[in-house]
Short mmCIF file of C-alpha atoms in Angstrom, two decimals:
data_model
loop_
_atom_site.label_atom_id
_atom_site.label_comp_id
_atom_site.label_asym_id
_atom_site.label_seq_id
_atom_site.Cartn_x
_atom_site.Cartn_y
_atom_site.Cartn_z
CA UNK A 1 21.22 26.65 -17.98
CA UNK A 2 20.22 25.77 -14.57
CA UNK A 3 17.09 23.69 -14.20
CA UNK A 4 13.91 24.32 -12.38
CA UNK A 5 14.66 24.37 -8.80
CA UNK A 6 11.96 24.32 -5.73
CA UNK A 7 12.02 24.94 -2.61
CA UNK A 8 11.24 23.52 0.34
CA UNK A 9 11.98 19.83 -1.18
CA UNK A 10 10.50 18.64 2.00
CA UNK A 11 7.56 20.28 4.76
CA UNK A 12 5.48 18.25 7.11
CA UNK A 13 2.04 20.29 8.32
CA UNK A 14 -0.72 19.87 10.76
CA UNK A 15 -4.23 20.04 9.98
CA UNK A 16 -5.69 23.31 9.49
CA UNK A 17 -2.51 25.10 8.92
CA UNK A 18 -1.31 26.43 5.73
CA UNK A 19 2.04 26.37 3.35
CA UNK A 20 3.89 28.00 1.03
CA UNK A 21 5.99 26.56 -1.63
CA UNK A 22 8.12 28.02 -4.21
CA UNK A 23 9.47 27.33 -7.76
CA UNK A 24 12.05 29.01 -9.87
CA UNK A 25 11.72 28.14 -13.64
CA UNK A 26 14.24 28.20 -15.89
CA UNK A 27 16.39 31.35 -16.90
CA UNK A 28 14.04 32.90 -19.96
CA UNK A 29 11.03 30.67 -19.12
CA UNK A 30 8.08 32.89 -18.34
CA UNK A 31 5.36 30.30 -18.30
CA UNK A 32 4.73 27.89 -14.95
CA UNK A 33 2.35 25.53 -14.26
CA UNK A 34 1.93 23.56 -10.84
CA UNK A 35 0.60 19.75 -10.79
CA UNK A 36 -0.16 17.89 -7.88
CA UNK A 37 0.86 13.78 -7.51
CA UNK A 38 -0.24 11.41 -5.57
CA UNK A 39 -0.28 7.56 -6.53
CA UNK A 40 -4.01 7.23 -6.31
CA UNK A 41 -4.67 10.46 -8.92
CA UNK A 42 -1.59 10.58 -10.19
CA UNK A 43 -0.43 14.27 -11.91
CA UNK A 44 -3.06 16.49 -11.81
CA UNK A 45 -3.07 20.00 -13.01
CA UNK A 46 -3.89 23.06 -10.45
CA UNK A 47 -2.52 26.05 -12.15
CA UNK A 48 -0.51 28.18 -14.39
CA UNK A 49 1.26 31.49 -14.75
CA UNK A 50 2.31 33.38 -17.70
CA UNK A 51 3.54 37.02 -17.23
CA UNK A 52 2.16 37.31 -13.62
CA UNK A 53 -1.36 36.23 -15.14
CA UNK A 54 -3.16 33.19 -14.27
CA UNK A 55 -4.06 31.76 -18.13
CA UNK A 56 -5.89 28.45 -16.43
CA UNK A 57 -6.69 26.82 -13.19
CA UNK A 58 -7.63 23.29 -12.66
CA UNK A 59 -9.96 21.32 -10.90
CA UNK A 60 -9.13 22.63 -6.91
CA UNK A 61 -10.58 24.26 -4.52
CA UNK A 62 -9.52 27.83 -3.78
CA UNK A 63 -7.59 26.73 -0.91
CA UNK A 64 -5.39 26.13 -3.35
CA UNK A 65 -3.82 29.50 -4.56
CA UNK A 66 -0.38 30.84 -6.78
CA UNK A 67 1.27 33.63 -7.81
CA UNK A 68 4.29 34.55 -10.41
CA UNK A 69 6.32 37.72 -9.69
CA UNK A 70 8.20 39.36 -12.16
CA UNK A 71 11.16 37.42 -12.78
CA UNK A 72 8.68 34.88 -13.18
CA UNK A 73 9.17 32.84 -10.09
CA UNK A 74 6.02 31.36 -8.89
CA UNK A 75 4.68 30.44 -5.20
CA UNK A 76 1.44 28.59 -4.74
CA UNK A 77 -0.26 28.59 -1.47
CA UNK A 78 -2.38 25.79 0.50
CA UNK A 79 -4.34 27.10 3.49
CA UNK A 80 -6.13 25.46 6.21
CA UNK A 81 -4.54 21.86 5.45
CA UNK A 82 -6.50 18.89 5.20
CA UNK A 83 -4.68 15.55 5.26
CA UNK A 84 -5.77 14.95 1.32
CA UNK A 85 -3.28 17.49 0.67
CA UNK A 86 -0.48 15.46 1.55
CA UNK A 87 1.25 15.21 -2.13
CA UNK A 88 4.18 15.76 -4.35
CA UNK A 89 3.76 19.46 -5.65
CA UNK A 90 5.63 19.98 -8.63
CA UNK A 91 6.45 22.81 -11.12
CA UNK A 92 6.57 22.77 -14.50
CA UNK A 93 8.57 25.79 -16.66
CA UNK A 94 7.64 26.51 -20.50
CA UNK A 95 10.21 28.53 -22.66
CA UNK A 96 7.15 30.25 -24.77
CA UNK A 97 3.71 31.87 -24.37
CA UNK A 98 1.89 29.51 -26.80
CA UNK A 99 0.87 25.91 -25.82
CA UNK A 100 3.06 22.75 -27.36
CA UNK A 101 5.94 23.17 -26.28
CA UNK A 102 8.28 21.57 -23.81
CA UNK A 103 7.44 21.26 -20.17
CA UNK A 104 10.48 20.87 -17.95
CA UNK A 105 9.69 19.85 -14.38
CA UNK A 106 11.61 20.29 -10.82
CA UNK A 107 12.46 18.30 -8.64
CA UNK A 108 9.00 18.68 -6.22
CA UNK A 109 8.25 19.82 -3.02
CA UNK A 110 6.91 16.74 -1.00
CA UNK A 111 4.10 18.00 1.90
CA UNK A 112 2.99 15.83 4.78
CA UNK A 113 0.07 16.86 6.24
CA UNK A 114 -0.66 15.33 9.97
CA UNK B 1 -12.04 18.92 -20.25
CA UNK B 2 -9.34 16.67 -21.70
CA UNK B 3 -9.02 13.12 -20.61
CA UNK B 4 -5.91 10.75 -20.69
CA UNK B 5 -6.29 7.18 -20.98
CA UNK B 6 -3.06 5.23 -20.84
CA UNK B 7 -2.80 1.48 -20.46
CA UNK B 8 -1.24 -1.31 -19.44
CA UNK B 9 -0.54 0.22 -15.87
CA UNK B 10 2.46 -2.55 -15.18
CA UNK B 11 4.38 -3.99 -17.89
CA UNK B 12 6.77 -6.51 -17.29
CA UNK B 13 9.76 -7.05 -20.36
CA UNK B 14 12.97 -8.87 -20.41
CA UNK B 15 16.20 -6.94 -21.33
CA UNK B 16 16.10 -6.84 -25.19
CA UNK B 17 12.76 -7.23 -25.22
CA UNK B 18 10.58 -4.53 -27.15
CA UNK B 19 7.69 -2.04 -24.92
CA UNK B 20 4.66 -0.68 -26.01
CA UNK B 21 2.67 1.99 -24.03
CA UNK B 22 -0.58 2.90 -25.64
CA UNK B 23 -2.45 6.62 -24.61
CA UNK B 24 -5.85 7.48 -25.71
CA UNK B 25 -7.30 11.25 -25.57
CA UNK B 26 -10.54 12.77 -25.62
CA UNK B 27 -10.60 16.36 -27.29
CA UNK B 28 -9.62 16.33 -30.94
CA UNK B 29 -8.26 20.05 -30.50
CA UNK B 30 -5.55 18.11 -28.56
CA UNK B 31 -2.22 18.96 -30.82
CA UNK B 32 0.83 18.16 -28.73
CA UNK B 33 1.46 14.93 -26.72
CA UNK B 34 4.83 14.43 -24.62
CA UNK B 35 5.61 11.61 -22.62
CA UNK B 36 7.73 11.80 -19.84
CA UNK B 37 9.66 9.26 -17.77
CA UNK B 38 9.85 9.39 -14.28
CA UNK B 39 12.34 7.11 -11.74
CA UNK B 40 11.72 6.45 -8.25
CA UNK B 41 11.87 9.71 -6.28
CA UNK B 42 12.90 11.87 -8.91
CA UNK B 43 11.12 14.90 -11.22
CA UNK B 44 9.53 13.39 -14.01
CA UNK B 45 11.81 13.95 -17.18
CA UNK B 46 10.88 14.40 -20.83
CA UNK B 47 11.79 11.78 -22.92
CA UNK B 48 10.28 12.63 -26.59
CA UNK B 49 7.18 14.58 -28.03
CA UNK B 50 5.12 14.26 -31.14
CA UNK B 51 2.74 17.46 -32.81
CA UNK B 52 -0.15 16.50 -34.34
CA UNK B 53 1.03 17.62 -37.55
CA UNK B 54 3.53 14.46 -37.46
CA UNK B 55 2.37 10.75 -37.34
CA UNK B 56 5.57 9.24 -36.36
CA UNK B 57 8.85 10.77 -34.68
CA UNK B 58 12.06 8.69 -33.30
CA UNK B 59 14.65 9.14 -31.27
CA UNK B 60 17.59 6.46 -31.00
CA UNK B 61 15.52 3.51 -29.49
CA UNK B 62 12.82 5.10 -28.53
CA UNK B 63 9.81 6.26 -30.99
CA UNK B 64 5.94 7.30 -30.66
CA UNK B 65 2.93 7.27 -32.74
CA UNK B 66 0.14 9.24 -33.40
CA UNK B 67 -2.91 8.92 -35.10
CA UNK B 68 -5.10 11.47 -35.12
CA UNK B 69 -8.30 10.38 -36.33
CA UNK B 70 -8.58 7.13 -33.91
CA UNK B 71 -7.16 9.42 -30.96
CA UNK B 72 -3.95 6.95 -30.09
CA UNK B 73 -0.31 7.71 -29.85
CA UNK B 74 1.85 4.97 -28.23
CA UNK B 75 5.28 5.15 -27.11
CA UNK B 76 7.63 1.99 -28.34
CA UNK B 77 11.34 1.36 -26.49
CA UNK B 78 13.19 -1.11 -28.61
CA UNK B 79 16.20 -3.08 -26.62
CA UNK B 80 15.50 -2.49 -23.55
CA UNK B 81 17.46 -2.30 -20.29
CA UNK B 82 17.67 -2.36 -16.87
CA UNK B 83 17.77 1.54 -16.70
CA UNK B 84 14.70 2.03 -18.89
CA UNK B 85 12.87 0.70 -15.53
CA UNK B 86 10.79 3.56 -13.99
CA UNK B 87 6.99 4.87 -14.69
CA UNK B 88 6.32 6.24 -17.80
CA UNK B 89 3.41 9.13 -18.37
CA UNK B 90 1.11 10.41 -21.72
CA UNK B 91 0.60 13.63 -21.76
CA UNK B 92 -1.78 15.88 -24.13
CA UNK B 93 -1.97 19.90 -24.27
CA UNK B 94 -4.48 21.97 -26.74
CA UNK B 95 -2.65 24.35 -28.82
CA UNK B 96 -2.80 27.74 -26.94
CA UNK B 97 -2.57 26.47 -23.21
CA UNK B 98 0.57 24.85 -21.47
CA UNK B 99 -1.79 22.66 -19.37
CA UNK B 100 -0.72 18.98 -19.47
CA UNK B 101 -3.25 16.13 -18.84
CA UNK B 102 -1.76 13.22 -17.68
CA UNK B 103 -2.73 9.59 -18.02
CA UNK B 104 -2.20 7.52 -15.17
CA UNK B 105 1.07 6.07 -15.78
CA UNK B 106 2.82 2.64 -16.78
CA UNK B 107 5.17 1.08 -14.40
CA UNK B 108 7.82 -0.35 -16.74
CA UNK B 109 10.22 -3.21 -15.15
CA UNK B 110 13.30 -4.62 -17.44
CA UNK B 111 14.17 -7.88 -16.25
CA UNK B 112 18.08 -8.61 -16.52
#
């Protein structure tokens, strides 16, 4: 099977605008969760999507936004940009609907904020 | 919420040598605890997982621990190598929920 996949790998933003990235879990994975690194908090957890349902949302503030469509590909959205934001975003897929099990990660989508 | 301890942040080893990576967690309704293994610039990658209805699990030269009532699981690497180099991450999930929490991460440097 292919692997998670994300895109943009890369985006550089200015201050105040806002961004939208996009992650495609594995085939038969229905569960995605987003994290957020940076080498001073390290992986932090901002969402996660089961069946088009948010099931839990962490510690952000609601510039910080997702979806999952039907095929269970997910987008999460950042508006107005601050330069805090700037961050590996990475998603996560899950093959089932309960917790402990496997989370398999892509590759990231690195933002620059400026 | 759930919180991830995970020490030492740098470890230094020669090739051969053994590595220990010790994780600590806070909720006791924590039940599944993966560590993943992440090289520079890369996604991080799963390397092995433990349930908290096991107390041990290996695989080739690399096993973790887990014990419950003190809240510890550890991750050992026996033999090491060059390639095992990278930054290592705990992980712990409550049963129910696919939310990771991560501990900070251990930079792990093998020394030819």
């Amino acid at each position: 099977k292919a692997g998670v996949t994300q895109t943009p790998r890369y985006l550089i933003k200015t201050r105040g605008q806002q961004v939208t990235l996009s992650c495609s879990p594995i085939s038969g994975h229905r569960s995605v969760s987003w994290y957020q690194q940076t080498p001073g908090q390290g992986l932090q957890f901002l969402f996660e999507y089961f069946s088009e349902t948010q099931r839990n949302k962490g510690n952000f503030p609601g510039r910080f936004s997702g979806r999952q469509f039907s095929n269970s590909r997910s987008e999460m959205n950042v508006s107005t940009l601050e330069l805090g934001d700037s961050a590996l975003y990475l998603c996560a897929s899950s093959p089932s609907n309960s917790g402990g099990t496997e989370q398999y990660f892509g590759p990231g989508t690195r933002l620059t904020v400026t | 919420g759930e919180n991830v301890e995970q020490h030492p942040s740098t470890l230094s080893v020669q090739e051969g040598d053994s590595a220990v990576i010790k994780c600590t967690y806070s909720d006791s309704a924590s039940n599944y605890f993966p560590w993943y293994k992440q090289e520079l610039g890369k996604r991080p990658q799963l390397i092995i997982d433990i349930r908290s209805n096991v107390g041990e699990k290996k695989d080739q030269r690399i096993a973790v621990t887990l014990n419950k009532t003190a809240k510890h699981f550890s991750l050992h690497i026996t033999e090491t190598q060059p390639e095992d180099s990278a930054v290592y991450f705990c992980a712990a999930s409550i049963g129910g929920y696919s939310t990771l929490t991560f501990g900070k991460g251990t930079m792990l440097l093998v020394s030819p």
